[in-house]
GROMACS .gro file of C-alpha atoms in nm:
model
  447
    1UNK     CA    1  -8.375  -6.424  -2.974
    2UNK     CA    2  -8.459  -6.776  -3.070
    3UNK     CA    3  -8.718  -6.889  -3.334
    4UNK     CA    4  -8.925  -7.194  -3.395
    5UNK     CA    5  -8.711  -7.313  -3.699
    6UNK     CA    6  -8.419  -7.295  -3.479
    7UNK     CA    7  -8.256  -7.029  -3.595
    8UNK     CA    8  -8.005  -6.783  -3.411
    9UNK     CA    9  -8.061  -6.408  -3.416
   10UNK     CA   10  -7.822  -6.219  -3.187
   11UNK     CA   11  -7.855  -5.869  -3.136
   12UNK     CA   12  -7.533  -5.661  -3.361
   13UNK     CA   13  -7.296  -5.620  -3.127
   14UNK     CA   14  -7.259  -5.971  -2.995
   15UNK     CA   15  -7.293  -6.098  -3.346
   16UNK     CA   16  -6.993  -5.958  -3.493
   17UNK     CA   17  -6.830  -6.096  -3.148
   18UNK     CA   18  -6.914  -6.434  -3.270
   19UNK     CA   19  -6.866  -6.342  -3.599
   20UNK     CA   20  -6.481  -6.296  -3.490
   21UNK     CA   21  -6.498  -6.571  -3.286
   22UNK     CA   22  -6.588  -6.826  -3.520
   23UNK     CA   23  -6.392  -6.674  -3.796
   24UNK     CA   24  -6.087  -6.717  -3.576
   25UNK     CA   25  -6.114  -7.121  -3.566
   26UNK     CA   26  -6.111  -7.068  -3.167
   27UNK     CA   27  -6.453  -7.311  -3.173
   28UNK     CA   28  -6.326  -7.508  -3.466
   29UNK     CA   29  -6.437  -7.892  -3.470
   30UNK     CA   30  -6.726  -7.812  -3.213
   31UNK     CA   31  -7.084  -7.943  -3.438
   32UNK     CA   32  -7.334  -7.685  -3.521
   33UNK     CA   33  -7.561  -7.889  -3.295
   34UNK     CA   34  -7.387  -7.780  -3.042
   35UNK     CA   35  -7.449  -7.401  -3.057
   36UNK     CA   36  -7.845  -7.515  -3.180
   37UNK     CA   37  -7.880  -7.763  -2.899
   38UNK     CA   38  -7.790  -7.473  -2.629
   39UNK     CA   39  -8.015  -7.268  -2.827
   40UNK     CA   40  -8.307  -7.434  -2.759
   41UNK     CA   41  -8.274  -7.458  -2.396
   42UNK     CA   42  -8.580  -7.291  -2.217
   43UNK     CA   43  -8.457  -6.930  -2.115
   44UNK     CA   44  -8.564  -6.567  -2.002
   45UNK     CA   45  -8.426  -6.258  -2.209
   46UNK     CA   46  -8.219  -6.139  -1.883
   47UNK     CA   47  -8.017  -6.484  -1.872
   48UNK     CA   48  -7.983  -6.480  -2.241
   49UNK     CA   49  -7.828  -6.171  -2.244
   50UNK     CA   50  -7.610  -6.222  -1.937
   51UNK     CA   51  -7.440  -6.557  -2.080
   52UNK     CA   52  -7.403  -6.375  -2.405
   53UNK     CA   53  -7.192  -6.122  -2.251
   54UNK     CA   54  -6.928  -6.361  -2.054
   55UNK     CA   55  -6.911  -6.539  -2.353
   56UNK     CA   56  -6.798  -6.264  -2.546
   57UNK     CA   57  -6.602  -6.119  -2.248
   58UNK     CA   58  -6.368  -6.496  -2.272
   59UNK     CA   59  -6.389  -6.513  -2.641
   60UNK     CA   60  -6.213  -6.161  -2.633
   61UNK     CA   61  -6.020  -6.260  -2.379
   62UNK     CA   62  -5.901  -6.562  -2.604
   63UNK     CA   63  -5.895  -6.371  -2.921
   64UNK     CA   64  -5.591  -6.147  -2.733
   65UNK     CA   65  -5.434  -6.459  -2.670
   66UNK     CA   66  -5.392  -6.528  -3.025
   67UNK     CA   67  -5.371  -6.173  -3.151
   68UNK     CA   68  -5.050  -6.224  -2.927
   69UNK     CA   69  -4.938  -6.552  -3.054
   70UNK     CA   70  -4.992  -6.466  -3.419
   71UNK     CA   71  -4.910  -6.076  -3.445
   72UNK     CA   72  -5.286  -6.033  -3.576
   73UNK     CA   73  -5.435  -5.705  -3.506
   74UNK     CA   74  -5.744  -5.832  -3.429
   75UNK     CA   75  -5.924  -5.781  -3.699
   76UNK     CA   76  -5.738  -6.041  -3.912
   77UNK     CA   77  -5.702  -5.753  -4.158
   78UNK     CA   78  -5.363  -5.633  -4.086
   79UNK     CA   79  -4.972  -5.803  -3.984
   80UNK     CA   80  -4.728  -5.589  -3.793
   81UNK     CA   81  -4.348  -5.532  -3.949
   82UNK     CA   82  -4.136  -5.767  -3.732
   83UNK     CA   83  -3.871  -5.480  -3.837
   84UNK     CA   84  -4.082  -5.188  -3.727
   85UNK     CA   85  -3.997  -5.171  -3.343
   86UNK     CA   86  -4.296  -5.103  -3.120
   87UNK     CA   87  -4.269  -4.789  -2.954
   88UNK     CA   88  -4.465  -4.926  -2.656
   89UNK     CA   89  -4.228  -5.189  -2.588
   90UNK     CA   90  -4.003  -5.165  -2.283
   91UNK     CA   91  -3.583  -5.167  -2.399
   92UNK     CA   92  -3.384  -5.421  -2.266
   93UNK     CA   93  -3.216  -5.391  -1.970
   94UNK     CA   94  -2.826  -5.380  -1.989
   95UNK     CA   95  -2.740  -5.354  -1.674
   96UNK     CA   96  -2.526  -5.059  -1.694
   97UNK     CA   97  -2.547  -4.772  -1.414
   98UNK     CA   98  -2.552  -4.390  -1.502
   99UNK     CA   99  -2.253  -4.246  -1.456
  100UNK     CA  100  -2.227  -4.042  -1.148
  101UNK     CA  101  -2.212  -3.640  -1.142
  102UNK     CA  102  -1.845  -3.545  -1.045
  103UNK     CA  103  -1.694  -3.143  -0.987
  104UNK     CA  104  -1.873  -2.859  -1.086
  105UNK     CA  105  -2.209  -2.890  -1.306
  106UNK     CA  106  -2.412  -2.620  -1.446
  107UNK     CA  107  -2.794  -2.699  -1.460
  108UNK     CA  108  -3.062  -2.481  -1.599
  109UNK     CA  109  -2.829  -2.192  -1.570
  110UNK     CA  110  -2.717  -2.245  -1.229
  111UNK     CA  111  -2.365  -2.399  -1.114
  112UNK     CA  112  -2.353  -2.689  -0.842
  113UNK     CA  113  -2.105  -2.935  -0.722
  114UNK     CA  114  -2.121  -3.278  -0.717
  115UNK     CA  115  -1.858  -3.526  -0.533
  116UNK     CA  116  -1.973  -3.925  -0.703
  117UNK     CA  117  -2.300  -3.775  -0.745
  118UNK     CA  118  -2.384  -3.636  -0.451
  119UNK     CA  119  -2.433  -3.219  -0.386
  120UNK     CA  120  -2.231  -3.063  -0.208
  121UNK     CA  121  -2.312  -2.789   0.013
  122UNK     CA  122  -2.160  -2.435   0.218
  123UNK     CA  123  -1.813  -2.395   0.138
  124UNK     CA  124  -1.592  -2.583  -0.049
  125UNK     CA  125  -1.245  -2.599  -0.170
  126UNK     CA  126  -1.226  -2.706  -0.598
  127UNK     CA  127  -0.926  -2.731  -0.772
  128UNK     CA  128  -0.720  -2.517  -0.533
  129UNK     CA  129  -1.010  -2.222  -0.513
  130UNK     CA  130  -1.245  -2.165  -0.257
  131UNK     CA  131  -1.630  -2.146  -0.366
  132UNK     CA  132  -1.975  -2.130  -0.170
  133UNK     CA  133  -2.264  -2.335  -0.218
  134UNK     CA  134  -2.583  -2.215  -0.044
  135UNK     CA  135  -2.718  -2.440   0.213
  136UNK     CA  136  -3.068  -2.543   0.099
  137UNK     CA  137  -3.034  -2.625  -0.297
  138UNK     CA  138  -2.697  -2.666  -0.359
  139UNK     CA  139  -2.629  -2.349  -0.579
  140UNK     CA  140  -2.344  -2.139  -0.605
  141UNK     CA  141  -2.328  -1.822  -0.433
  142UNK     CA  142  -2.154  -1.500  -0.438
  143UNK     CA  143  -2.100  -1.189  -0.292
  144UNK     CA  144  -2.046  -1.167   0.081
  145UNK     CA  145  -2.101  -1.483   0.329
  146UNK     CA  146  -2.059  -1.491   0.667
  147UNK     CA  147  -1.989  -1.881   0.823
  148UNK     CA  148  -1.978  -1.934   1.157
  149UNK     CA  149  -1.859  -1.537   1.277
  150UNK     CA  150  -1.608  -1.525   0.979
  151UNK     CA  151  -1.702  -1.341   0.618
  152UNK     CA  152  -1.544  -1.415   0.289
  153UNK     CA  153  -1.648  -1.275  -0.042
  154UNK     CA  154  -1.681  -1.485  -0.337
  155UNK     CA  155  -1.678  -1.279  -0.705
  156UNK     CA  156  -1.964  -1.292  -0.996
  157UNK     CA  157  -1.775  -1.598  -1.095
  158UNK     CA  158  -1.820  -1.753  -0.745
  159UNK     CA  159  -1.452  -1.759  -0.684
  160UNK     CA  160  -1.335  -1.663  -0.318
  161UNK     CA  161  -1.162  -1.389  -0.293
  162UNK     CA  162  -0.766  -1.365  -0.157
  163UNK     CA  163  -0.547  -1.113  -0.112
  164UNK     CA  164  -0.616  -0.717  -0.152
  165UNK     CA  165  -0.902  -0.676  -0.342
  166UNK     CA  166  -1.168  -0.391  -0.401
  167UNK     CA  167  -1.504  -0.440  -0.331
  168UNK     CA  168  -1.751  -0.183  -0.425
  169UNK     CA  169  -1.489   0.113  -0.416
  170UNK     CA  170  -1.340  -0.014  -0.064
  171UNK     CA  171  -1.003  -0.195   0.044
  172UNK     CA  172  -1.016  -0.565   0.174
  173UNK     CA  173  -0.771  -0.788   0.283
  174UNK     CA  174  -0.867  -1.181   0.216
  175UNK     CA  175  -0.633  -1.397   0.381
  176UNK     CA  176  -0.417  -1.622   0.149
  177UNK     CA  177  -0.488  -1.958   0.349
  178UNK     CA  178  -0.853  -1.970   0.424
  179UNK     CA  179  -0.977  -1.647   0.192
  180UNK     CA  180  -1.123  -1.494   0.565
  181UNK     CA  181  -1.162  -1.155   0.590
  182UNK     CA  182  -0.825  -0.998   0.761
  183UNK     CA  183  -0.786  -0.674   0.982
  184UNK     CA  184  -0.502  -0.512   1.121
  185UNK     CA  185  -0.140  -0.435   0.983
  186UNK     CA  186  -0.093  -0.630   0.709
  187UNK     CA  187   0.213  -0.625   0.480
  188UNK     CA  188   0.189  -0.663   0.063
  189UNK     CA  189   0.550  -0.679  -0.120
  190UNK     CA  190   0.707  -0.464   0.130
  191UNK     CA  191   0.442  -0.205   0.147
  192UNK     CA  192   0.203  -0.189   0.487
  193UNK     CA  193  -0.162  -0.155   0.499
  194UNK     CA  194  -0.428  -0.086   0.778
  195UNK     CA  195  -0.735  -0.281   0.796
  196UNK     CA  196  -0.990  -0.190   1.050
  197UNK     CA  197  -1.250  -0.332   1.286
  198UNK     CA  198  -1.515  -0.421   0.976
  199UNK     CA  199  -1.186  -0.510   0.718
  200UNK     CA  200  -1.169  -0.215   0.543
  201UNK     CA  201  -0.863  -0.014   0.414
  202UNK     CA  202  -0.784   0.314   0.594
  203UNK     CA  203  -0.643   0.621   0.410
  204UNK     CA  204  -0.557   0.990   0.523
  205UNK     CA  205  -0.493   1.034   0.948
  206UNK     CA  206  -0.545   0.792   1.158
  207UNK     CA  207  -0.495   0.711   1.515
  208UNK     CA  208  -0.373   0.349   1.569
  209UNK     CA  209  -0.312   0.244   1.907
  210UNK     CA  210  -0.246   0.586   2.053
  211UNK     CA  211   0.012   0.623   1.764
  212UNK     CA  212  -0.121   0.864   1.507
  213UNK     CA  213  -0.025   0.744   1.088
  214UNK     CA  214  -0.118   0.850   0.743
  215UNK     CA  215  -0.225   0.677   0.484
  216UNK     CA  216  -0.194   0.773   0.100
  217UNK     CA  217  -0.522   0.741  -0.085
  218UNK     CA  218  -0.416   0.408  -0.216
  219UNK     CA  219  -0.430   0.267   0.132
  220UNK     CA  220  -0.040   0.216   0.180
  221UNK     CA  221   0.115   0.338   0.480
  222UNK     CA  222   0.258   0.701   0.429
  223UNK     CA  223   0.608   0.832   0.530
  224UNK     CA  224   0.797   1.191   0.566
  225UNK     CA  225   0.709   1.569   0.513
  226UNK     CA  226   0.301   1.629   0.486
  227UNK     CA  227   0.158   1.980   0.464
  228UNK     CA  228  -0.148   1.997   0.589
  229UNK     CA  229  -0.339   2.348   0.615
  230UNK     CA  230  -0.048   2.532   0.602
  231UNK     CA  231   0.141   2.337   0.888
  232UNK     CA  232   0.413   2.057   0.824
  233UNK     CA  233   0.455   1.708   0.991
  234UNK     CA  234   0.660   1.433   0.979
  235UNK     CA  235   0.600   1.049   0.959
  236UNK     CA  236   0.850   0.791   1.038
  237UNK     CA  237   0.622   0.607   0.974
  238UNK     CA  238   0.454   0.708   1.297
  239UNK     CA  239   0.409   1.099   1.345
  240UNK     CA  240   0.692   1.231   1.527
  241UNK     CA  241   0.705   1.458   1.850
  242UNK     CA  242   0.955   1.643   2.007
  243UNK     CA  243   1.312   1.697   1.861
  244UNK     CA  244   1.403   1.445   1.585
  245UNK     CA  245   1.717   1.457   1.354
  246UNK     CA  246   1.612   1.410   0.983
  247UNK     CA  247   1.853   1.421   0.705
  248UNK     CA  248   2.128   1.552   0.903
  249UNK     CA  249   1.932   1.821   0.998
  250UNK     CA  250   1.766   1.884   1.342
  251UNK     CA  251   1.360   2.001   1.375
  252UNK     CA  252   1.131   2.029   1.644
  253UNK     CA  253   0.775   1.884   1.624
  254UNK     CA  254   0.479   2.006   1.895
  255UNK     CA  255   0.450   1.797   2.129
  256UNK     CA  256   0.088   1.756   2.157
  257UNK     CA  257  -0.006   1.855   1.768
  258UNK     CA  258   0.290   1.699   1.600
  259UNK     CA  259   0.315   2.007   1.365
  260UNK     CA  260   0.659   2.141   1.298
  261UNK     CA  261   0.781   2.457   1.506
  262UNK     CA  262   0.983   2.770   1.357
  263UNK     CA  263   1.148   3.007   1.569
  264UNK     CA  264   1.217   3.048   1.918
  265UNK     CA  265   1.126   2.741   2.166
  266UNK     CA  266   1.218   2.680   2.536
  267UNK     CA  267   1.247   2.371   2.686
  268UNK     CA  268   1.358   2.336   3.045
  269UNK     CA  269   1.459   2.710   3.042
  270UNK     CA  270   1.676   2.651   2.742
  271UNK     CA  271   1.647   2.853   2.447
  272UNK     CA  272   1.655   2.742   2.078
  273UNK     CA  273   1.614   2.848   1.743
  274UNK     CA  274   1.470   2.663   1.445
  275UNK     CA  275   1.452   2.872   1.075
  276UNK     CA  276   1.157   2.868   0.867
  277UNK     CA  277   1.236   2.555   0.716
  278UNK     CA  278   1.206   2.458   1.048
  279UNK     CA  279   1.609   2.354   1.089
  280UNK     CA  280   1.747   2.397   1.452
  281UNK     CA  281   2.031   2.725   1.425
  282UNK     CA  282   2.392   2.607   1.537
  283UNK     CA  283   2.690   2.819   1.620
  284UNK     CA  284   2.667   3.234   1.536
  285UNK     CA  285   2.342   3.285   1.334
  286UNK     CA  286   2.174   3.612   1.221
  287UNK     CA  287   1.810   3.647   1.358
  288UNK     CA  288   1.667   4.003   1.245
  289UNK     CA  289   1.952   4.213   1.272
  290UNK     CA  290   2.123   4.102   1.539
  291UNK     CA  291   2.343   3.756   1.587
  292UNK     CA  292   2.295   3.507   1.808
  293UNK     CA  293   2.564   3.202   1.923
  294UNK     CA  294   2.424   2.861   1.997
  295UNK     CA  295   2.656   2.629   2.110
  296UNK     CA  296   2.614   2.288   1.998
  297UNK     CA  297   2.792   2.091   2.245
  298UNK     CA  298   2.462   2.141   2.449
  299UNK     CA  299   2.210   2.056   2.194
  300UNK     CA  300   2.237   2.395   2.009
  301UNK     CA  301   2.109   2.609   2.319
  302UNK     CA  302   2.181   2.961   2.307
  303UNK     CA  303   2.467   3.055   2.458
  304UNK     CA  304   2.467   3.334   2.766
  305UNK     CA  305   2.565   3.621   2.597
  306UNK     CA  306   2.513   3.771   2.233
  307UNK     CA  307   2.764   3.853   2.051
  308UNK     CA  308   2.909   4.159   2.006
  309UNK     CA  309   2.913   4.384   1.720
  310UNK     CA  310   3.249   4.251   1.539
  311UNK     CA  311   3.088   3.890   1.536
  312UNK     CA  312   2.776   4.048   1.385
  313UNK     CA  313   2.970   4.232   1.124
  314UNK     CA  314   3.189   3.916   1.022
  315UNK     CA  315   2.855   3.729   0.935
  316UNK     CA  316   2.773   3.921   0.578
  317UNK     CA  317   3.125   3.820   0.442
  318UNK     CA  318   3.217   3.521   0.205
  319UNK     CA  319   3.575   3.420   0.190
  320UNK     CA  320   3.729   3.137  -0.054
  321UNK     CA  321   3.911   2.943   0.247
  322UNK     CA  322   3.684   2.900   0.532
  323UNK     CA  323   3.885   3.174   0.702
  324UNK     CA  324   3.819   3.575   0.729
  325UNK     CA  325   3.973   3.816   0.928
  326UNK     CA  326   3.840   4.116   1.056
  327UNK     CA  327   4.088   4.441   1.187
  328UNK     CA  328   3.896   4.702   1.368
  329UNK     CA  329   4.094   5.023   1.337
  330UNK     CA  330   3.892   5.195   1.578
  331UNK     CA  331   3.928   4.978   1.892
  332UNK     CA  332   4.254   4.801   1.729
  333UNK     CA  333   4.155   4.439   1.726
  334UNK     CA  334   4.227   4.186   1.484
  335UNK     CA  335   3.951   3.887   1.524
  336UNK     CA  336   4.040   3.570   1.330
  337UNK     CA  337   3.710   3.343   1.209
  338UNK     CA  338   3.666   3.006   1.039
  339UNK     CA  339   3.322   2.889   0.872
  340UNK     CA  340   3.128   3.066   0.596
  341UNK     CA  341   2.895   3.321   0.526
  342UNK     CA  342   2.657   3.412   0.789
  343UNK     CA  343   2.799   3.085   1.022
  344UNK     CA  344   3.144   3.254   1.109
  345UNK     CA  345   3.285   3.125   1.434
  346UNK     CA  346   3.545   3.329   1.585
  347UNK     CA  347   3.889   3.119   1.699
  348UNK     CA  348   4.123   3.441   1.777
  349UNK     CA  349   4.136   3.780   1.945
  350UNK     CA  350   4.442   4.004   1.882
  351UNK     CA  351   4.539   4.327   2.003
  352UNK     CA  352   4.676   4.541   1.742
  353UNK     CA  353   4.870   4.895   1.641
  354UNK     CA  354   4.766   5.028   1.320
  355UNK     CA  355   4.877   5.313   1.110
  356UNK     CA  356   4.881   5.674   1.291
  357UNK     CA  357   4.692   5.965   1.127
  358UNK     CA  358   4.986   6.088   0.901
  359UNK     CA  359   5.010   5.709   0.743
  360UNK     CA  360   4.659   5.578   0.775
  361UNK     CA  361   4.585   5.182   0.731
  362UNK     CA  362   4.395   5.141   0.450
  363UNK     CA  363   4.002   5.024   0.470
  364UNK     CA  364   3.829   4.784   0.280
  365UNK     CA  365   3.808   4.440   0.150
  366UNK     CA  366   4.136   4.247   0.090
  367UNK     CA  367   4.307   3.914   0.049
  368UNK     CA  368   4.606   3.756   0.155
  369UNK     CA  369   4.930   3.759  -0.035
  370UNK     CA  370   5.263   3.670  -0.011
  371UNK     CA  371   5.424   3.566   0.343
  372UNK     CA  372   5.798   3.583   0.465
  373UNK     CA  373   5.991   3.549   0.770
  374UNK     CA  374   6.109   3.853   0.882
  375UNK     CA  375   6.183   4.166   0.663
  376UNK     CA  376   6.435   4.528   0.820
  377UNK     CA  377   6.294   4.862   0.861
  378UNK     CA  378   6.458   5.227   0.938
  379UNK     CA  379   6.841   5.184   1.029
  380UNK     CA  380   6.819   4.869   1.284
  381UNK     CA  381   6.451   4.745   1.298
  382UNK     CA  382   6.352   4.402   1.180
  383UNK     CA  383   5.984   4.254   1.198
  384UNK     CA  384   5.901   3.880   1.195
  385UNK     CA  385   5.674   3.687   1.046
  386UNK     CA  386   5.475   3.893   0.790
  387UNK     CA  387   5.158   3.864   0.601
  388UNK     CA  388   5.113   4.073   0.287
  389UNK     CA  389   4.669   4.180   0.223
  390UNK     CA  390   4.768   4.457   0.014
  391UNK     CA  391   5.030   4.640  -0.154
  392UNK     CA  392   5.318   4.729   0.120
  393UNK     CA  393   5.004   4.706   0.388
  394UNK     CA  394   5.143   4.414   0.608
  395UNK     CA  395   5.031   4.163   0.940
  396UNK     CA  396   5.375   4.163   1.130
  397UNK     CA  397   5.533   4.119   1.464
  398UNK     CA  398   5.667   4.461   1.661
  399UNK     CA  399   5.999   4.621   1.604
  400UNK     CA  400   6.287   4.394   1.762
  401UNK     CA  401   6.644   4.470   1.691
  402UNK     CA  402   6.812   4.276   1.377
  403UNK     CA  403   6.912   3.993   1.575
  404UNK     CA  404   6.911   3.622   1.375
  405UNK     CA  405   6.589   3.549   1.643
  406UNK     CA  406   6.320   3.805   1.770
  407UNK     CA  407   6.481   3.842   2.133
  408UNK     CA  408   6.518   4.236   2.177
  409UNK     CA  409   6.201   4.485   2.126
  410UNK     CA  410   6.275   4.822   2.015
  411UNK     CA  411   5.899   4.920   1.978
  412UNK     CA  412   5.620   4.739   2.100
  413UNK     CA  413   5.351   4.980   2.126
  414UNK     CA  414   5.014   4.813   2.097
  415UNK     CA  415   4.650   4.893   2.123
  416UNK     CA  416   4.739   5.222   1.909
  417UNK     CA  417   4.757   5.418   1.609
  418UNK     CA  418   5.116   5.410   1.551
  419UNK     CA  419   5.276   5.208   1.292
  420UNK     CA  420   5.318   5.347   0.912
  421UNK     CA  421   4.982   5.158   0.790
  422UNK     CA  422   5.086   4.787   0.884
  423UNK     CA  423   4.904   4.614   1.117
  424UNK     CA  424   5.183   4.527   1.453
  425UNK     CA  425   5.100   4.226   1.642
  426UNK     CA  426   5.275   4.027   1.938
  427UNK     CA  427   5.496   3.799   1.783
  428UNK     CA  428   5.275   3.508   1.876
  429UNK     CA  429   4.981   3.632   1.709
  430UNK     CA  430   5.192   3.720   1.404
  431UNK     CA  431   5.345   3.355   1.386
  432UNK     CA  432   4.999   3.220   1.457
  433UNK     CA  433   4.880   3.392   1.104
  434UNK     CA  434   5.200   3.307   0.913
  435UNK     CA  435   5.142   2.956   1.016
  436UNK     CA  436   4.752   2.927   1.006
  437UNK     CA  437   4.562   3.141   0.753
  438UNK     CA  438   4.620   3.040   0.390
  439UNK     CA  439   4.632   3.277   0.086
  440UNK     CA  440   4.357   3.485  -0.101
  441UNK     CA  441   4.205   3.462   0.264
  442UNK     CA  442   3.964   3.780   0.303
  443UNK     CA  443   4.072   4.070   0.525
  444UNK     CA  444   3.831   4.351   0.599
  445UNK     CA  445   3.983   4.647   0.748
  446UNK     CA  446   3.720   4.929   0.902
  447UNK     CA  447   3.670   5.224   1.168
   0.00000   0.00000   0.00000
């Protein structure tokens, strides 16, 4: 408002504007009559007002000017610390550029990869080691992943997995190269595995190609004897069939089961014999109570004919030199084997004369003694060639006359109880044991 003594009232607010104003020197040298001369100009309220308020809009305007100039506050009243630095200010650029994220990064807990700053994504090789980083953010993944028809695992510490390795109780085979899940045969320091159609190791039977295998529960591939409810089979390291020579020894697996055979079998109207270890029975064997030849010149088949009971009797024996002999007093024969114990083969029939009634040979279990070339008996006998088995008991040629070579017979009665206990022989079959069967030989004389 304006008065008649040409005064200046101003409302508050504007006042202390002015106040400011003038107190800053921004108006200084400008006369008082100025402001009193543009006082007094004939005005309304309204316009009064309104010029008031732009000219305190530029005289604020102008006041942050020189609050900028001078450091002032504003209020004149205070002077900022030209040490203290103004946490509103902007820094100074440098020019510098952050350096770039490189390899892998962990970030609120989760693991990335960066190549000069940039994420990486799917699967990617680090340092020699395969890892997986999922498509959309970046993060590493683990457990299984399949890319593009091929899975690969990757561990809790998102490492891909290679080789043999167990996931979740079960067998899988990572390939070395690429860390792909393998199938198939696949061998590990010498040792074979079986992977199948989903990658998993096999154990126990299985059928591979039409060939049937076994598999020990650590996966590896399984070879020889295994008993399986009671029946045996044999893996080599596929399961065998048919006759198959193992260890020297010769056994007979079903043809359609695989399981080992015992006893008789026929094949192509052939018989055979296997024990009950399931070996195949060569030369004279005892089956029950009788004995039975197989010759092995034709694959161990048995032979046409049994044989008789002086074969059969030989078998029970034992005798230190792989030779026994065997003199049937009854039916005078002298049968010469070689072998052993229950596998005696025979090599040599003889007809013999034994002792008459009077002078009995003696029975029993002997062995052979001393040998010589010829020795006299009565007033103009000599026999050739003798073999002592016990006491004066004697193998020896018949009677010839004392001649310096056996030329003349005086008694050459065989096939008969005749002699004074010794056992008479042709002279060929006497030479033959002179020559052939060594001492402590066992001789088993018996009706």
């Amino acid at each position: 408002m304006i008065n008649k003594k040409n005064k200046i009232f101003l409302k508050p607010a504007v006042g202390a504007v002015c106040a400011a104003v003038i107190s800053s020197g921004a108006f200084a040298g400008v006369p008082a009559a100025a402001f009193a001369a543009e006082s007094v100009q004939p005005q309304n309220t309204a316009a009064v007002s309104k010029k008031a308020a732009v000219r305190t809009s530029e005289a604020e305007k102008e006041n942050e000017s020189l609050n900028k100039d001078t450091g002032s506050t504003g209020s004149g009243s205070e002077t900022t610390d030209p040490n203290t630095e103004n946490p509103d200010s902007e820094k100074p650029n440098t020019g510098e550029t952050p350096e770039k994220k490189n390899g892998l990064v962990r970030e609120n807990g989760v693991t990335y990869y960066y190549i000069n700053g940039v994420k990486q994504f799917g699967r990617q090789k680090v340092n020699g080691t395969w890892y997986y980083f999922k498509k959309k953010s970046g993060a590493m993944g683990h457990g299984w992943v399949k890319i593009k028809g091929v899975k690969y695992y990757f561990g809790a510490d998102g490492k891909g997995y290679i080789g043999r390795k167990k996931v979740k109780n079960t067998w899988y085979y990572f390939k070395k190269s690429s860390g792909a899940l393998g199938r198939g045969w696949v061998k590990i320091n010498g040792t074979k595995y079986y992977f199948n159609k989903k990658g998993q190791g096999v154990t126990g039977f299985q059928t591979i190609s039409g060939a049937k295998y076994y598999f020990k529960s650590s996966g590896a591939l399984g070879t020889g004897w295994k008993k399986v409810r009671g029946k045996k089979y044999y893996y080599g390291p596929k399961l065998f069939y048919g006759r198959h020579k193992i260890n020297g020894k010769y056994y007979y697996f079903d043809k359609k089961t695989g399981a080992m055979k015992t006893g008789w079998v026929v094949l192509n109207k052939k018989k055979y014999y296997y024990n009950r270890n399931g070996q195949q029975a060569f030369g004279t064997v005892r089956i029950g109570k009788t004995y039975y030849t197989f010759d092995p010149k034709k694959k161990g088949a048995l032979t046409n004919t049994v044989s008789d009971a002086m074969d059969t009797k030989a078998q029970k024996y034992s005798s230190s030199t792989g030779y026994l002999i065997l003199v049937n007093l009854s039916s005078h024969q002298v049968r010469v084997y070689k072998g052993a114990k229950g596998n005696w083969k025979k090599v040599r029939t003889m007809t013999c004369t034994n002792g008459k009634s009077s002078t009995p040979t003696v029975t029993g279990e002997y062995t052979v003694g001393n040998k010589g070339l010829y020795f006299d008996t009565g007033t103009r006998g000599r026999c050739w060639y003798f073999t002592q088995f016990h006491g004066n008991y004697l193998f020896h040629s018949v009677i010839y006359d004392r001649s310096s070579s056996p030329k003349n017979i005086i008694d050459g009665t065989m096939g008969a109880g005749a002699s004074h206990g010794c056992v008479r022989l042709a002279l060929n079959n006497a030479k033959w044991i002179y020559n052939n069967i060594p001492r402590n030989t066992k001789v088993v004389t018996y009706r």
